Amino acid sequence: MSKINNPILCGFNPDPCICKGLDKWYIAVSTFEWYPGVSIYESEDMVNWTLKINPLERSSQLNLVGEQPSGGIWAPSLTYADNKYWLVYTDNKLWKGETSLQPLRDMHDYLVTAPSIEGPWSEPIHLISDVYDPCLYHEDGRKWLVYTKRDFRGVYRDLITGIFIREYSDREGKLIGEEKLIYQGANIKHDFYISTQIYEGPYLMKRNGYYYLITAEGGPGYTHCNCVSRSRNLMGPYEFHPYTPMLTSMNSNSSIQKAGHGNMVEGPNGEWYMTYLCGRPMPHRKNSPLGRETGICPIKWENDWPYIKGGGVNPPEEFTIDSDAIKHTIHSFHFDFSKLTKLPAELMSLRRTIGEDWCSLTANPGYLRMYGQESPSSRFHQSLLGARVRDYEFECKTSLTFDPDNYHHMAGLMLRYDENTYFYLFITRHDNGNKVLSFMVMDAGKFSYRNELITLEEDTIVNLKVIVKNYKVYFEYSVDETEWKRLDIEEEFYKVSDEYATPVGYTGSFVAIAVNDLDGYKRHADFRYLEYRALE
């Protein structure tokens, strides 16, 4: 027997869609403003999951430049049919204002395909706009797109019109026929939006002659849930599950909260599983700096209805499956840039492709050279590479050389949520000519700066480290990697969270290396490695 502990994908891995491929299982998750778009994890046993690919890696497939924090890629859906993989996704260009959500939104939905999960992934086909959370359903050679439709006029509760379905013609590369309304929610109230309901994230599947519609309801917070409905007819009407919601962490004391938004798949040995989005809030406050994660639970079928194995509606924190697989997933990594010919999938940029124009493994052999671009608050052209924070206690360190001319030149190590909230320790140049370590904070849009923490010698390799322990954030530095010195910095980890974002966010915390040149001349820094280690 093998034990599965939730979440199975720790850190920022929201809106999971699980899919049985040719001979393995895959989970696709949202990436929002992070690039390349969509992260796909692979498993052979449901026990171990490996980040396999971020398929939307070309600007012709995805261009997020200028998009808002927590905009971009929303709720991808991955399916396998006709000997290839089908990925549909929403690119949300506009969705929130400075202090409230935005009734008018600019959302575009696309389809890409590939003969294998490794690709090559096709150029995108535009399907439809002003809808979101699309899912492609396949049956007998025909295909239908299922999606959530909004109405900015306020005619419908929470501006949602309903869940719609429309046929897709693969031959013509477009939607055909008329759309049909098939679902309008289970009337589940939630804690973020007042006196309204949210129903979204539709996923359609078929088993034993029934069509099953799985929906994410209750909003993105602590009333989040998965609802299941079924019908003998693709177009409905759909009847509610005896347990509605069928899966939720509402009114649960579990460490797993916000459970909802997922789908089902038949796994190894004929066993069934349901994925779901979840969060692990800090014990003393409702903040989840690790972001929205991915959990999974075993499913049993009774009277052609799916139920959580073990009973109830709350997903288990852990369970066992009939497997001899040994869990080997670890979160720690050490990326030695002298040994890499390409960047690992774990390293992501913001909003645009990772290219030689700002990031190179060959410009200075043995190092990753990054050419500075815009400020850490830019939504356009940042030179930044980040990795998901997956643990509540960890340390991350890097080593770099950098020769700044003035305070417009910065290079260092960052713990960030988005452009409105981050902690940044970096090398720069003081007005007096000294090379110094400085510290910048953007606290939900409130800026602060410490100009000269430490004076550095010229022509030295500088090592920087960020540590999170007991929900506090600390920074250290070293010039020889044998004696680390803690700086006079203490910040709060809870701030790099969805709940602290303005007005709300959907991602999670990242550690990142960054270079900035506000003069616009692309001053470069060279990094030797990036290391992340979970603390026991």
JSON list of N, CA and C in Angstrom, two decimals, residues 51-77:
[
{"chain": "A", "resi": 51, "resn": "LEU", "atom": "N", "xyz": [6.72, 17.82, -12.63]},
{"chain": "A", "resi": 51, "resn": "LEU", "atom": "CA", "xyz": [6.42, 18.90, -13.57]},
{"chain": "A", "resi": 51, "resn": "LEU", "atom": "C", "xyz": [7.05, 18.56, -14.91]},
{"chain": "A", "resi": 52, "resn": "LYS", "atom": "N", "xyz": [6.20, 18.28, -15.90]},
{"chain": "A", "resi": 52, "resn": "LYS", "atom": "CA", "xyz": [6.67, 17.78, -17.18]},
{"chain": "A", "resi": 52, "resn": "LYS", "atom": "C", "xyz": [6.94, 18.89, -18.18]},
{"chain": "A", "resi": 53, "resn": "ILE", "atom": "N", "xyz": [6.02, 19.84, -18.30]},
{"chain": "A", "resi": 53, "resn": "ILE", "atom": "CA", "xyz": [6.16, 20.86, -19.34]},
{"chain": "A", "resi": 53, "resn": "ILE", "atom": "C", "xyz": [5.25, 22.04, -19.04]},
{"chain": "A", "resi": 54, "resn": "ASN", "atom": "N", "xyz": [5.68, 23.22, -19.50]},
{"chain": "A", "resi": 54, "resn": "ASN", "atom": "CA", "xyz": [4.83, 24.41, -19.56]},
{"chain": "A", "resi": 54, "resn": "ASN", "atom": "C", "xyz": [4.65, 24.68, -21.06]},
{"chain": "A", "resi": 55, "resn": "PRO", "atom": "N", "xyz": [3.56, 24.23, -21.67]},
{"chain": "A", "resi": 55, "resn": "PRO", "atom": "CA", "xyz": [3.51, 24.16, -23.14]},
{"chain": "A", "resi": 55, "resn": "PRO", "atom": "C", "xyz": [3.37, 25.48, -23.88]},
{"chain": "A", "resi": 56, "resn": "LEU", "atom": "N", "xyz": [2.78, 26.50, -23.25]},
{"chain": "A", "resi": 56, "resn": "LEU", "atom": "CA", "xyz": [2.57, 27.77, -23.97]},
{"chain": "A", "resi": 56, "resn": "LEU", "atom": "C", "xyz": [3.82, 28.63, -23.80]},
{"chain": "A", "resi": 57, "resn": "GLU", "atom": "N", "xyz": [4.81, 28.37, -24.65]},
{"chain": "A", "resi": 57, "resn": "GLU", "atom": "CA", "xyz": [6.13, 28.96, -24.47]},
{"chain": "A", "resi": 57, "resn": "GLU", "atom": "C", "xyz": [6.53, 29.95, -25.56]},
{"chain": "A", "resi": 58, "resn": "ARG", "atom": "N", "xyz": [5.67, 30.11, -26.57]},
{"chain": "A", "resi": 58, "resn": "ARG", "atom": "CA", "xyz": [5.98, 31.04, -27.66]},
{"chain": "A", "resi": 58, "resn": "ARG", "atom": "C", "xyz": [5.05, 32.25, -27.59]},
{"chain": "A", "resi": 59, "resn": "SER", "atom": "N", "xyz": [5.56, 33.40, -27.96]},
{"chain": "A", "resi": 59, "resn": "SER", "atom": "CA", "xyz": [4.74, 34.61, -27.93]},
{"chain": "A", "resi": 59, "resn": "SER", "atom": "C", "xyz": [3.56, 34.51, -28.88]},
{"chain": "A", "resi": 60, "resn": "SER", "atom": "N", "xyz": [3.69, 33.69, -29.94]},
{"chain": "A", "resi": 60, "resn": "SER", "atom": "CA", "xyz": [2.56, 33.49, -30.86]},
{"chain": "A", "resi": 60, "resn": "SER", "atom": "C", "xyz": [1.44, 32.68, -30.21]},
{"chain": "A", "resi": 61, "resn": "GLN", "atom": "N", "xyz": [1.78, 31.89, -29.17]},
{"chain": "A", "resi": 61, "resn": "GLN", "atom": "CA", "xyz": [0.77, 31.15, -28.44]},
{"chain": "A", "resi": 61, "resn": "GLN", "atom": "C", "xyz": [0.18, 31.96, -27.29]},
{"chain": "A", "resi": 62, "resn": "LEU", "atom": "N", "xyz": [1.02, 32.84, -26.71]},
{"chain": "A", "resi": 62, "resn": "LEU", "atom": "CA", "xyz": [0.59, 33.54, -25.51]},
{"chain": "A", "resi": 62, "resn": "LEU", "atom": "C", "xyz": [1.43, 34.79, -25.32]},
{"chain": "A", "resi": 63, "resn": "ASN", "atom": "N", "xyz": [0.77, 35.92, -25.17]},
{"chain": "A", "resi": 63, "resn": "ASN", "atom": "CA", "xyz": [1.43, 37.18, -24.89]},
{"chain": "A", "resi": 63, "resn": "ASN", "atom": "C", "xyz": [0.71, 37.84, -23.73]},
{"chain": "A", "resi": 64, "resn": "LEU", "atom": "N", "xyz": [1.36, 37.90, -22.58]},
{"chain": "A", "resi": 64, "resn": "LEU", "atom": "CA", "xyz": [0.73, 38.42, -21.36]},
{"chain": "A", "resi": 64, "resn": "LEU", "atom": "C", "xyz": [1.26, 39.80, -20.98]},
{"chain": "A", "resi": 65, "resn": "VAL", "atom": "N", "xyz": [2.07, 40.42, -21.82]},
{"chain": "A", "resi": 65, "resn": "VAL", "atom": "CA", "xyz": [2.70, 41.69, -21.48]},
{"chain": "A", "resi": 65, "resn": "VAL", "atom": "C", "xyz": [1.64, 42.73, -21.12]},
{"chain": "A", "resi": 66, "resn": "GLY", "atom": "N", "xyz": [1.82, 43.33, -19.94]},
{"chain": "A", "resi": 66, "resn": "GLY", "atom": "CA", "xyz": [0.91, 44.37, -19.48]},
{"chain": "A", "resi": 66, "resn": "GLY", "atom": "C", "xyz": [-0.27, 43.88, -18.69]},
{"chain": "A", "resi": 67, "resn": "GLU", "atom": "N", "xyz": [-0.47, 42.56, -18.60]},
{"chain": "A", "resi": 67, "resn": "GLU", "atom": "CA", "xyz": [-1.67, 42.04, -17.94]},
{"chain": "A", "resi": 67, "resn": "GLU", "atom": "C", "xyz": [-1.58, 42.18, -16.42]},
{"chain": "A", "resi": 68, "resn": "GLN", "atom": "N", "xyz": [-2.75, 42.24, -15.79]},
{"chain": "A", "resi": 68, "resn": "GLN", "atom": "CA", "xyz": [-2.84, 42.46, -14.36]},
{"chain": "A", "resi": 68, "resn": "GLN", "atom": "C", "xyz": [-2.35, 41.27, -13.55]},
{"chain": "A", "resi": 69, "resn": "PRO", "atom": "N", "xyz": [-1.90, 41.50, -12.32]},
{"chain": "A", "resi": 69, "resn": "PRO", "atom": "CA", "xyz": [-1.63, 40.37, -11.43]},
{"chain": "A", "resi": 69, "resn": "PRO", "atom": "C", "xyz": [-2.85, 39.48, -11.29]},
{"chain": "A", "resi": 70, "resn": "SER", "atom": "N", "xyz": [-2.63, 38.17, -11.35]},
{"chain": "A", "resi": 70, "resn": "SER", "atom": "CA", "xyz": [-3.68, 37.16, -11.31]},
{"chain": "A", "resi": 70, "resn": "SER", "atom": "C", "xyz": [-4.60, 37.20, -12.52]},
{"chain": "A", "resi": 71, "resn": "GLY", "atom": "N", "xyz": [-4.18, 37.91, -13.58]},
{"chain": "A", "resi": 71, "resn": "GLY", "atom": "CA", "xyz": [-4.83, 37.79, -14.87]},
{"chain": "A", "resi": 71, "resn": "GLY", "atom": "C", "xyz": [-4.13, 36.69, -15.66]},
{"chain": "A", "resi": 72, "resn": "GLY", "atom": "N", "xyz": [-4.24, 36.73, -16.97]},
{"chain": "A", "resi": 72, "resn": "GLY", "atom": "CA", "xyz": [-3.55, 35.73, -17.78]},
{"chain": "A", "resi": 72, "resn": "GLY", "atom": "C", "xyz": [-4.28, 34.41, -17.85]},
{"chain": "A", "resi": 73, "resn": "ILE", "atom": "N", "xyz": [-3.53, 33.31, -17.64]},
{"chain": "A", "resi": 73, "resn": "ILE", "atom": "CA", "xyz": [-4.08, 31.97, -17.85]},
{"chain": "A", "resi": 73, "resn": "ILE", "atom": "C", "xyz": [-4.98, 31.56, -16.69]},
{"chain": "A", "resi": 74, "resn": "TRP", "atom": "N", "xyz": [-6.26, 31.37, -17.00]},
{"chain": "A", "resi": 74, "resn": "TRP", "atom": "CA", "xyz": [-7.24, 30.89, -16.03]},
{"chain": "A", "resi": 74, "resn": "TRP", "atom": "C", "xyz": [-7.72, 29.50, -16.45]},
{"chain": "A", "resi": 75, "resn": "ALA", "atom": "N", "xyz": [-7.71, 28.58, -15.49]},
{"chain": "A", "resi": 75, "resn": "ALA", "atom": "CA", "xyz": [-8.40, 27.28, -15.57]},
{"chain": "A", "resi": 75, "resn": "ALA", "atom": "C", "xyz": [-8.25, 26.55, -16.90]},
{"chain": "A", "resi": 76, "resn": "PRO", "atom": "N", "xyz": [-7.06, 26.05, -17.23]},
{"chain": "A", "resi": 76, "resn": "PRO", "atom": "CA", "xyz": [-6.92, 25.26, -18.45]},
{"chain": "A", "resi": 76, "resn": "PRO", "atom": "C", "xyz": [-7.61, 23.90, -18.30]},
{"chain": "A", "resi": 77, "resn": "SER", "atom": "N", "xyz": [-8.01, 23.33, -19.41]},
{"chain": "A", "resi": 77, "resn": "SER", "atom": "CA", "xyz": [-8.60, 21.99, -19.42]},
{"chain": "A", "resi": 77, "resn": "SER", "atom": "C", "xyz": [-7.83, 21.13, -20.41]}
]
